Coordinates of C-alpha atoms in Angstrom, one line a residue:
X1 CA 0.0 0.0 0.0
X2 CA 2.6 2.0 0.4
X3 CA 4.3 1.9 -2.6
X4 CA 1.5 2.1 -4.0
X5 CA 0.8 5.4 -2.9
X6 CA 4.2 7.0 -3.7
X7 CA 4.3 5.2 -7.1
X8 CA 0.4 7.4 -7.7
X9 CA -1.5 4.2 -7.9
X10 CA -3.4 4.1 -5.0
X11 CA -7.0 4.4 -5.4
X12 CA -8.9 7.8 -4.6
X13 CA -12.4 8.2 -2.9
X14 CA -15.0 6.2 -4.5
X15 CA -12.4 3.8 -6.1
X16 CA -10.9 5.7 -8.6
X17 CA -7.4 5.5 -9.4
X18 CA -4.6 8.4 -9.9
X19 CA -4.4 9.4 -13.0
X20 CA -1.1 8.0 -15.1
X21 CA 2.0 10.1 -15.6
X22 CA 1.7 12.9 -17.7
X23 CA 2.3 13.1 -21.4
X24 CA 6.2 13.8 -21.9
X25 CA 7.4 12.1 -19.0
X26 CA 10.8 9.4 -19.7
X27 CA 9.9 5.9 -20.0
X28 CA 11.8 5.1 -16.8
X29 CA 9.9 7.8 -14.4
X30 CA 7.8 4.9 -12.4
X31 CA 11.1 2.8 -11.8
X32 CA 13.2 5.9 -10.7
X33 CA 10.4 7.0 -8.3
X34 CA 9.9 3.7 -7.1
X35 CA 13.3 3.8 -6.5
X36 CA 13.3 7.0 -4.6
X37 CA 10.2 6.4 -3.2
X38 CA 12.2 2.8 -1.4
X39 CA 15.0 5.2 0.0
X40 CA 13.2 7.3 1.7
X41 CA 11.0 4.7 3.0
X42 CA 14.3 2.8 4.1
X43 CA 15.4 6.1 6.0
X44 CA 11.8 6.9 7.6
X45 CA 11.9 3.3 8.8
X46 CA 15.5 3.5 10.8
X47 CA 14.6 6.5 11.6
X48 CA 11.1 5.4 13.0
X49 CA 12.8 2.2 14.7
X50 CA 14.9 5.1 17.1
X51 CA 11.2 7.4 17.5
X52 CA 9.3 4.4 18.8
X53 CA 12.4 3.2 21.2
X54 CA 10.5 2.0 24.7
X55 CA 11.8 2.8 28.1
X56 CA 13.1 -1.2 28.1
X57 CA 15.2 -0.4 25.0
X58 CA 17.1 2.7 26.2
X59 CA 21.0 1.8 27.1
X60 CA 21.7 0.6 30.9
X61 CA 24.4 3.3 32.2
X62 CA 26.7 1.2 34.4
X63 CA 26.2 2.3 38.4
X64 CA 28.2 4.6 39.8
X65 CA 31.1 3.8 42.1
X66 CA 30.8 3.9 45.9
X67 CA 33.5 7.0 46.7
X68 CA 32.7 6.4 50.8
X69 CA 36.1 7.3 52.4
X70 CA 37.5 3.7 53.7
X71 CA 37.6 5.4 57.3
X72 CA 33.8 6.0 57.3
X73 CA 33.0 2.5 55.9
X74 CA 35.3 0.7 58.5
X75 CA 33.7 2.7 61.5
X76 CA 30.3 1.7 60.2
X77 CA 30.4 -1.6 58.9
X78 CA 28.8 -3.4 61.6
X79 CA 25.5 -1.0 60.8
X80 CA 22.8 -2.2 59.0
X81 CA 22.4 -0.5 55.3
X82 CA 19.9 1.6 56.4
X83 CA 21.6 3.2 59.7
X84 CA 24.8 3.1 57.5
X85 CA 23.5 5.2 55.4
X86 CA 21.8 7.5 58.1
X87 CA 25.0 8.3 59.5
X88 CA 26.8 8.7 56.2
X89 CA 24.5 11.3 55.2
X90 CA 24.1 13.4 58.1
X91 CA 27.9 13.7 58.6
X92 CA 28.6 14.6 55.1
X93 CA 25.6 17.0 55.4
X94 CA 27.5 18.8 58.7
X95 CA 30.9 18.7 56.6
X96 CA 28.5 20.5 53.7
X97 CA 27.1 23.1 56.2
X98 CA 30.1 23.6 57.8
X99 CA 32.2 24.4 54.8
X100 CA 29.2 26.8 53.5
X101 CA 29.6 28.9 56.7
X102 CA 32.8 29.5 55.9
X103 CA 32.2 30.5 52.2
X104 CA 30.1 32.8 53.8
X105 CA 32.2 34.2 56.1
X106 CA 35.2 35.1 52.9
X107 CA 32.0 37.2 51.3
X108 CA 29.7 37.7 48.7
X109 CA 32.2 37.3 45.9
X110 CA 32.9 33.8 47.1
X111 CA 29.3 33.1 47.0
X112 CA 29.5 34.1 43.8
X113 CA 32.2 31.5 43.0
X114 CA 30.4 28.5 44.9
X115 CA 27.2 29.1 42.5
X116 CA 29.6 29.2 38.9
X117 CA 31.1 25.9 40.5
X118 CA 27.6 24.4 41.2
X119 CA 26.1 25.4 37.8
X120 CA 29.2 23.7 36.0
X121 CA 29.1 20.8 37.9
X122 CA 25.1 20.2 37.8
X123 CA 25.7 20.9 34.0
X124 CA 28.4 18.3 33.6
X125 CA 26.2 15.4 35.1
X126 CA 23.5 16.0 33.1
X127 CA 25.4 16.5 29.7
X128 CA 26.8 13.0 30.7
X129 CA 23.7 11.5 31.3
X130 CA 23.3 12.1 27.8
X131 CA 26.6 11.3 26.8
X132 CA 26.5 7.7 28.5
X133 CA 22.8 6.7 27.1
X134 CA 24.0 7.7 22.9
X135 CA 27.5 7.2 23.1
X136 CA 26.9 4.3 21.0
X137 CA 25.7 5.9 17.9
X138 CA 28.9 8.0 17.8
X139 CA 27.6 11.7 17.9
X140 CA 30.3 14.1 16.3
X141 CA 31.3 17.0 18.4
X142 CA 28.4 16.7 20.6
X143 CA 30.3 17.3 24.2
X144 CA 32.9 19.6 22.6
X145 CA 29.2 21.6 21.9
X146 CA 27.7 21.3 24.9
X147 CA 30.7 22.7 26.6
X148 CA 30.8 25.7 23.9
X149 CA 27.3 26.3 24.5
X150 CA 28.0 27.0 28.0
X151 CA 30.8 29.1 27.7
X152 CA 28.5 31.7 25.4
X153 CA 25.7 31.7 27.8
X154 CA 27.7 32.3 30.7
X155 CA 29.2 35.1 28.8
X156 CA 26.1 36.6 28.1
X157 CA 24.6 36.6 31.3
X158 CA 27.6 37.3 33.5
X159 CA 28.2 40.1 30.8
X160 CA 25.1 41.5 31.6
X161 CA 26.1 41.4 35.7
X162 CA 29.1 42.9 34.8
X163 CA 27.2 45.8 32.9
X164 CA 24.6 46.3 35.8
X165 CA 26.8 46.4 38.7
X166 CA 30.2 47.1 37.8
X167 CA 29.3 50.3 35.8
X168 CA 32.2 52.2 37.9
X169 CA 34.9 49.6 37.4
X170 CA 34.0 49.5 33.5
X171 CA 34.5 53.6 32.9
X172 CA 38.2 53.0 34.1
X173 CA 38.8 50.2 31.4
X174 CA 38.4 51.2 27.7
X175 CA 39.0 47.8 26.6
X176 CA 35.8 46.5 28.8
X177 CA 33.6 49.9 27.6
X178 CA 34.1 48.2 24.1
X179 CA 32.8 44.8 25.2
X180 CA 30.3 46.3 27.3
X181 CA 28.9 48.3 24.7
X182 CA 28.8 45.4 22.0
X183 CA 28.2 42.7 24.8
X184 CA 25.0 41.7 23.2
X185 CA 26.6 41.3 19.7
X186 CA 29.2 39.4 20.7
X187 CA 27.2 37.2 22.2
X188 CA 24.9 36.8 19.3
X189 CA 27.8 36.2 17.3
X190 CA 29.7 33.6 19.4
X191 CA 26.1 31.4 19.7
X192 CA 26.2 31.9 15.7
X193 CA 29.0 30.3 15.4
X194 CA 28.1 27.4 17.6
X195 CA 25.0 27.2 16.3
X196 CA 26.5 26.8 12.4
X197 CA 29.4 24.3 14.0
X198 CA 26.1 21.9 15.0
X199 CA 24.8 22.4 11.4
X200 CA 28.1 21.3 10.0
X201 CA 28.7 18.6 12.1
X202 CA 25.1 17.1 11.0
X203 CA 25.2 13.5 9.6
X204 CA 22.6 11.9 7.6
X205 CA 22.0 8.8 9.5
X206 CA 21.9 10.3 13.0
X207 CA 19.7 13.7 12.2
X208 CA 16.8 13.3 14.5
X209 CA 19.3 12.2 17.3
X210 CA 21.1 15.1 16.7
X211 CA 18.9 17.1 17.4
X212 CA 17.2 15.3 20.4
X213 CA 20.4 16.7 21.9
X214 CA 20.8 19.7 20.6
X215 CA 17.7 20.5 22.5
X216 CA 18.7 18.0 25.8
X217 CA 21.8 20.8 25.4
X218 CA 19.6 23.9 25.5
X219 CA 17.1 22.8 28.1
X220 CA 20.1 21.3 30.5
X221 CA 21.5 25.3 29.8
X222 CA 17.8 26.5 30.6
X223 CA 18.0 24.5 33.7
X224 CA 21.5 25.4 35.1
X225 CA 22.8 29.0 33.6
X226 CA 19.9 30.9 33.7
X227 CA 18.9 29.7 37.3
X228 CA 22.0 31.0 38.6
X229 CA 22.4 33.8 36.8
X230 CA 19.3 34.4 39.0
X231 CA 20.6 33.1 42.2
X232 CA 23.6 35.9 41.6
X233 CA 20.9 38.5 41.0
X234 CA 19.2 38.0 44.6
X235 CA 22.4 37.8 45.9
X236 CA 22.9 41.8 44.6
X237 CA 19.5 42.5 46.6
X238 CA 21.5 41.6 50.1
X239 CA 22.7 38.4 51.2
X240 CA 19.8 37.8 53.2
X241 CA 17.8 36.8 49.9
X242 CA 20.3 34.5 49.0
X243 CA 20.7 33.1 52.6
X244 CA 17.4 33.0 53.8
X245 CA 15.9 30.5 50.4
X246 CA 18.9 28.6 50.4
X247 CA 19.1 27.5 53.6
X248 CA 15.0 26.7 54.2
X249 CA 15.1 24.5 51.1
X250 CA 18.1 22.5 53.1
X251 CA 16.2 22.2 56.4
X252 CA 13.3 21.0 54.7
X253 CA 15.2 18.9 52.7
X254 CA 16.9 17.6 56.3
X255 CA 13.9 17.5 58.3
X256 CA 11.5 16.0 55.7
X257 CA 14.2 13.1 55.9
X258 CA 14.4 12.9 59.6
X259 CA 10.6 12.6 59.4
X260 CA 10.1 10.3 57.4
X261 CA 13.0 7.9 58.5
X262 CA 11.7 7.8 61.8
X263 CA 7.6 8.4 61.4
X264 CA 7.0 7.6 57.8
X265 CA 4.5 5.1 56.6
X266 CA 2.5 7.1 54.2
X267 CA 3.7 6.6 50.8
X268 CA 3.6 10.6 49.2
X269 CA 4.4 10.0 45.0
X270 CA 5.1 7.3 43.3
X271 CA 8.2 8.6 41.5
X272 CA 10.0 8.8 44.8
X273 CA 8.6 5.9 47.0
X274 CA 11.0 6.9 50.2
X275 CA 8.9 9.8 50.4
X276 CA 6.2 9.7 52.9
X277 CA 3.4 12.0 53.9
X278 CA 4.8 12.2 57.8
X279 CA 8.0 13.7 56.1
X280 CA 6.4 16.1 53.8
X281 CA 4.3 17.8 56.5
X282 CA 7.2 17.5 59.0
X283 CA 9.7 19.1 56.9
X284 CA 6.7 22.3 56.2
X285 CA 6.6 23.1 59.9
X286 CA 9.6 22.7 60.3
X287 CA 11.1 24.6 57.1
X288 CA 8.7 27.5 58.6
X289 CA 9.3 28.2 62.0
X290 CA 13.3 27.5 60.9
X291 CA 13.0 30.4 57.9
X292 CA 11.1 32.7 61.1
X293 CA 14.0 32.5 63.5
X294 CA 16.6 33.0 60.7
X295 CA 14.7 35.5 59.5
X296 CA 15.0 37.6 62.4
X297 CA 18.8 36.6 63.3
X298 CA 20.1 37.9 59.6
X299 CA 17.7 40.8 59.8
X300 CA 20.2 42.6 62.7
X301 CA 23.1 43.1 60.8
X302 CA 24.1 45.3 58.1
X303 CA 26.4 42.4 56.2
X304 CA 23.1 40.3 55.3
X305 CA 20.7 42.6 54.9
X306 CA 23.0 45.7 52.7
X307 CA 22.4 45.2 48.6
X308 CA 26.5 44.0 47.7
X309 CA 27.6 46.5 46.0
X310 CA 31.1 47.1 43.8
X311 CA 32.9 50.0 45.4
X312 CA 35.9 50.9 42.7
X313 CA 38.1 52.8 45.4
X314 CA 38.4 49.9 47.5
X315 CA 38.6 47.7 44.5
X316 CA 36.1 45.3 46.9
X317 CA 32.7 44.6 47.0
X318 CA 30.9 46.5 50.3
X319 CA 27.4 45.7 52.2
X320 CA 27.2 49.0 53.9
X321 CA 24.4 51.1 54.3
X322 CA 21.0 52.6 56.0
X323 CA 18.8 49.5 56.5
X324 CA 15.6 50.1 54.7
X325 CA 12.0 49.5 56.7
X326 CA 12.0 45.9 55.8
X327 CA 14.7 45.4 58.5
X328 CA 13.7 48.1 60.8
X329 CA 11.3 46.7 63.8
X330 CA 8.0 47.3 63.5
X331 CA 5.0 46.8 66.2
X332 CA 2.1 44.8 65.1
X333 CA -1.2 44.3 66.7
X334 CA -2.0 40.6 67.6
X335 CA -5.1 38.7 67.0
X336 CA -7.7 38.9 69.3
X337 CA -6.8 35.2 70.4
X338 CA -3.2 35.5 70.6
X339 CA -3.8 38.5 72.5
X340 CA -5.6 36.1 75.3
X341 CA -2.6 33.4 74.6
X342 CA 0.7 35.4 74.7
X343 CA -0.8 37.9 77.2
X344 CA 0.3 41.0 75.3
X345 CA -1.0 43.3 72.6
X346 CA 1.8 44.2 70.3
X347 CA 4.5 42.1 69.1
X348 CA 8.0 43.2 67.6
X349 CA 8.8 42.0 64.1
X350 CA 11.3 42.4 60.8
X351 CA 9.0 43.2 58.4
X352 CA 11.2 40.3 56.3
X353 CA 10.3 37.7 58.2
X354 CA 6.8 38.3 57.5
X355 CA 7.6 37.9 53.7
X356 CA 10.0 34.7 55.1
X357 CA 7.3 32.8 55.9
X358 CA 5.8 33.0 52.4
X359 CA 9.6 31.7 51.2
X360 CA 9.5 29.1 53.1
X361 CA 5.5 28.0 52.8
X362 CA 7.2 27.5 48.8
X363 CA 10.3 26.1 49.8
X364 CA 8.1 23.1 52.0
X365 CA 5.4 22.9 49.7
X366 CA 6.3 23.6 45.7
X367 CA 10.5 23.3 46.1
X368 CA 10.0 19.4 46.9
X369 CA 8.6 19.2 43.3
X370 CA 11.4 19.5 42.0
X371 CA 13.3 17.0 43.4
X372 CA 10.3 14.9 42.0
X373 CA 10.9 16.2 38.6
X374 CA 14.6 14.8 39.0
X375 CA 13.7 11.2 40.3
X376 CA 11.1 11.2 37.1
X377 CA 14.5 12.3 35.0
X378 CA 16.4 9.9 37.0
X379 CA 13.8 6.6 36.5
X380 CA 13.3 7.3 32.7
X381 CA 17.2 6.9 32.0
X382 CA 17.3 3.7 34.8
X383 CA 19.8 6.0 37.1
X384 CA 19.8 6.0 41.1
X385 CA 21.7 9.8 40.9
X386 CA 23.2 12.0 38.8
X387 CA 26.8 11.2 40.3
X388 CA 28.1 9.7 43.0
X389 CA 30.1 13.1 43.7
X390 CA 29.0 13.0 47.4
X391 CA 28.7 9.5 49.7
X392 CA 25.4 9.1 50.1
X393 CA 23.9 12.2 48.5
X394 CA 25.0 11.5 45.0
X395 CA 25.3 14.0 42.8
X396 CA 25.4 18.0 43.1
X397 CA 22.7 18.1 41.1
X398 CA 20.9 16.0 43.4
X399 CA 21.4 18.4 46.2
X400 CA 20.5 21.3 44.0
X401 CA 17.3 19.8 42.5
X402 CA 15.3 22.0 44.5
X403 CA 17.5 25.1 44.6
X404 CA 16.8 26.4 41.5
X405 CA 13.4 26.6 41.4
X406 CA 13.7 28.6 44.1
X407 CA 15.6 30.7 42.7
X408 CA 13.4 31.9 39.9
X409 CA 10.0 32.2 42.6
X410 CA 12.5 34.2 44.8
X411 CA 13.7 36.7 41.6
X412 CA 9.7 36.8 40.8
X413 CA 9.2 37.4 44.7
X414 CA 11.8 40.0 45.0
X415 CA 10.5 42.5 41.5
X416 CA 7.2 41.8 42.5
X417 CA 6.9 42.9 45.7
X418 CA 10.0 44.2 47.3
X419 CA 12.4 46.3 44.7
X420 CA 12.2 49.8 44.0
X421 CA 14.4 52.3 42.7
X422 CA 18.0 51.6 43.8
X423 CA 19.5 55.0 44.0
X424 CA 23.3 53.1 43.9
X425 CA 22.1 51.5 40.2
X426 CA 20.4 54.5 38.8
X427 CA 23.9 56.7 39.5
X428 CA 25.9 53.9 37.8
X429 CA 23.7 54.1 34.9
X430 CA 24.3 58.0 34.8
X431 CA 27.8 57.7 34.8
X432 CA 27.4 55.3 32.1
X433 CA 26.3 58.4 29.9
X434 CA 27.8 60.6 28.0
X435 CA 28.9 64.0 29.1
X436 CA 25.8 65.9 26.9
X437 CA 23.5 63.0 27.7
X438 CA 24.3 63.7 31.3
X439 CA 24.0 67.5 31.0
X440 CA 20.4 66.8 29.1
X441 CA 18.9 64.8 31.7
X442 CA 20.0 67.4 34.2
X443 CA 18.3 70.3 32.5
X444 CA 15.2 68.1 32.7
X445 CA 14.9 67.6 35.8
X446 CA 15.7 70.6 36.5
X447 CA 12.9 72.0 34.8
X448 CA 10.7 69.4 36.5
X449 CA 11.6 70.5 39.8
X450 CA 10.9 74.7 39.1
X451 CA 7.5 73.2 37.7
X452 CA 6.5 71.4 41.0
X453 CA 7.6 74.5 43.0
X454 CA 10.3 71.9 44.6
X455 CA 13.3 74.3 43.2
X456 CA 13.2 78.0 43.1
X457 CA 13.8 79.6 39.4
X458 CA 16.7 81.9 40.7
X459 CA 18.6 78.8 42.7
X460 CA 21.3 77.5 41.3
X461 CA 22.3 73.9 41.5

């Protein structure tokens, strides 16, 4: 039937039959679209074979290694699996804490570091993934434009940091003004070329492949870069955004475990079946009430709560400043029956840590979802984690999961209802200018002021 259709000889509605080739046509027309017509049902068919692939027929990626340290193992061995692993993961989780304290305490552009390292690494396992389940087909250049790929987003959106919040910095440097003023170009033009190396490096047995990961590429970038480009921007708002998120989707990540390893029974999703009810609501209160004290701790000092700002004379980034109202103390009137409980009308609060508890009602309640996106990731491609980077976590990316949907509801959070003009930006942006441009905008306001009766006409400024 179906070479009957490509060859025109398939019957039409009501039985009729296509007409025959038209007059003029070579005496050997039916053979050589017959034979056309058999190659590109020969391709459709491979090609079909790898678009109807099962979840049975996808490659088994080999487990990863166990990297315990020999120390650990020897000390534990007479645990069961179970407590082994209990006490494996909550001392590498104390080493992890620990060791994030202290990245803390060098400053923000440390932090800064930390979250490039965790983006490249998270990117790495899941560009592997990949890697391991088509290696055998023998894709050209696919890693080596993965990794490019990567380089030219970074560049874009770490150029666009860089523009925002180094404005001062970049007037000293008239090699950078040149970048920063064709940032956007170059970065168009590097993808270009990227983007034309995948065209050239297309082969015509492996096109649909190809391009499954050419797009696994750009999602996995989706994913990674642009989440912490985002991370960095709340980190700019004051530490306190970056701290505050961070550390409630780890205690609810602690505490839904505790929970459940020690009340679960309720079965919560399928795609993770360790995950129990108990643990989900545990780890809510418990991510809340934790996000309300550390809400109030950070909310005293100028280092956490200050935007981080580049100051060029010190050649150093600075949190100094006048705290705005959201970490001033504020008096609020209780409810009439916490009035009767607590035995007091007022109560003294951060205005943050009213809007903490909404970060952490999303850390405890939507974050979780996407560690469940990653075990659905991890089940489709028959992996236990991403890695085995960390005994008894896994990968980063497993740790991380969670992170960076937080990171775009805290960015949505923070322009929605917090930001407003930051007089700091707005005077980098004027310096940006040119001298007449400056001089123009000036005059306006100028005018502007005379016109509200804010500036007399005869007072000069």
């Amino acid at each position: 039937m179906l070479e009957l259709r490509h060859r025109g000889g398939c019957p039409g509605p009501g039985g009729a039959v296509a007409p025959p080739p038209r007059e003029g046509e070579a005496a050997g027309g039916d053979h050589e679209t017959e034979s056309t017509s058999d190659k590109e049902t020969d391709i459709d068919d491979r090609y079909g074979d790898l678009d109807s692939r099962t979840d049975s027929d996808i490659p088994e990626i080999p487990p990863s290694s166990d990297r315990t340290p020999e120390i650990l193992k020897k000390a534990l061995s007479g645990l069961s699996s179970r407590w082994k692993n209990w006490w494996i993961r909550g001392i590498l989780t104390l080493t992890m804490i620990s060791l994030f304290f202290l990245i803390i305490y060098m400053g923000s552009f440390m932090l800064m570091l930390l979250v490039l390292g965790i983006q490249v690494k998270c990117f790495h396992e899941i560009i592997t993934i990949g890697y391991r389940v088509y290696r055998s087909y023998d894709l050209p250049w696919f890693r080596t434009l993965s990794w490019y790929f990567l380089l030219c987003v970074n560049y874009f959106f770490y150029g666009e940091t860089v523009a925002d919040y180094f404005a001062t910095f970049v007037q000293r440097e008239e090699q950078l003004q040149f970048l920063i003023r064709y940032h956007r170009f170059i970065s168009f033009a590097l993808y270009l070329a990227g983007f034309c190396m995948f065209v050239l490096s297309l082969v015509k047995k492996h096109y649909r492949l190809q391009f499954y990961m050419f797009a696994w590429t750009h999602v996995t970038l989706l994913i990674t870069v642009t989440q912490s480009h985002l991370v960095i921007q709340n980190l700019f708002e004051g530490m306190i955004w970056f701290l505050v998120p961070i550390s409630s989707v780890i205690c609810n990540d602690i505490t839904a475990y505790l929970f459940g390893f020690f009340f679960g029974r309720t079965p919560l999703i399928k795609l993770s079946p360790k995950k129990t009810w108990e643990g989900f609501i545990g780890g809510f209160f418990s991510t809340v009430v934790f996000g309300f004290i550390a809400a109030y701790m950070l909310s005293k000092y100028q280092y956490f709560v200050c935007p981080v700002e580049y100051r060029s004379d010190v050649n150093s980034f600075v949190t100094e400043c006048e705290p705005s109202e959201l970490f001033q103390l504020q008096s609020y009137s209780l409810p009439p029956f916490l009035k009767a409980v607590l035995r007091r009308e007022t109560v003294s609060l951060y205005p943050f840590q009213i809007h903490s508890i909404a970060l952490s009602t999303f850390a405890s309640l939507i974050g979780p979802f996407g560690g469940f996106f990653a075990s659905g990731f991890k089940r489709a491609f028959k992996i236990k984690d991403f890695a085995n980077t960390i005994p008894g976590h896994g990968g980063i990316m497993d740790r991380f999961d969670c992170q960076y949907l937080m990171a775009t509801f805290v960015h949505v959070y923070i322009t929605s209802f917090i930001r407003g003009p930051n007089p700091s930006k707005v005077l980098q942006q004027l310096l940006v200018l040119q001298p007449e441009q400056q001089l123009n905008i000036y005059k306006t306001l100028k005018t502007h002021l005379i016109e509200k009766g804010i500036l007399q006409p005869t007072l000069k400024v």
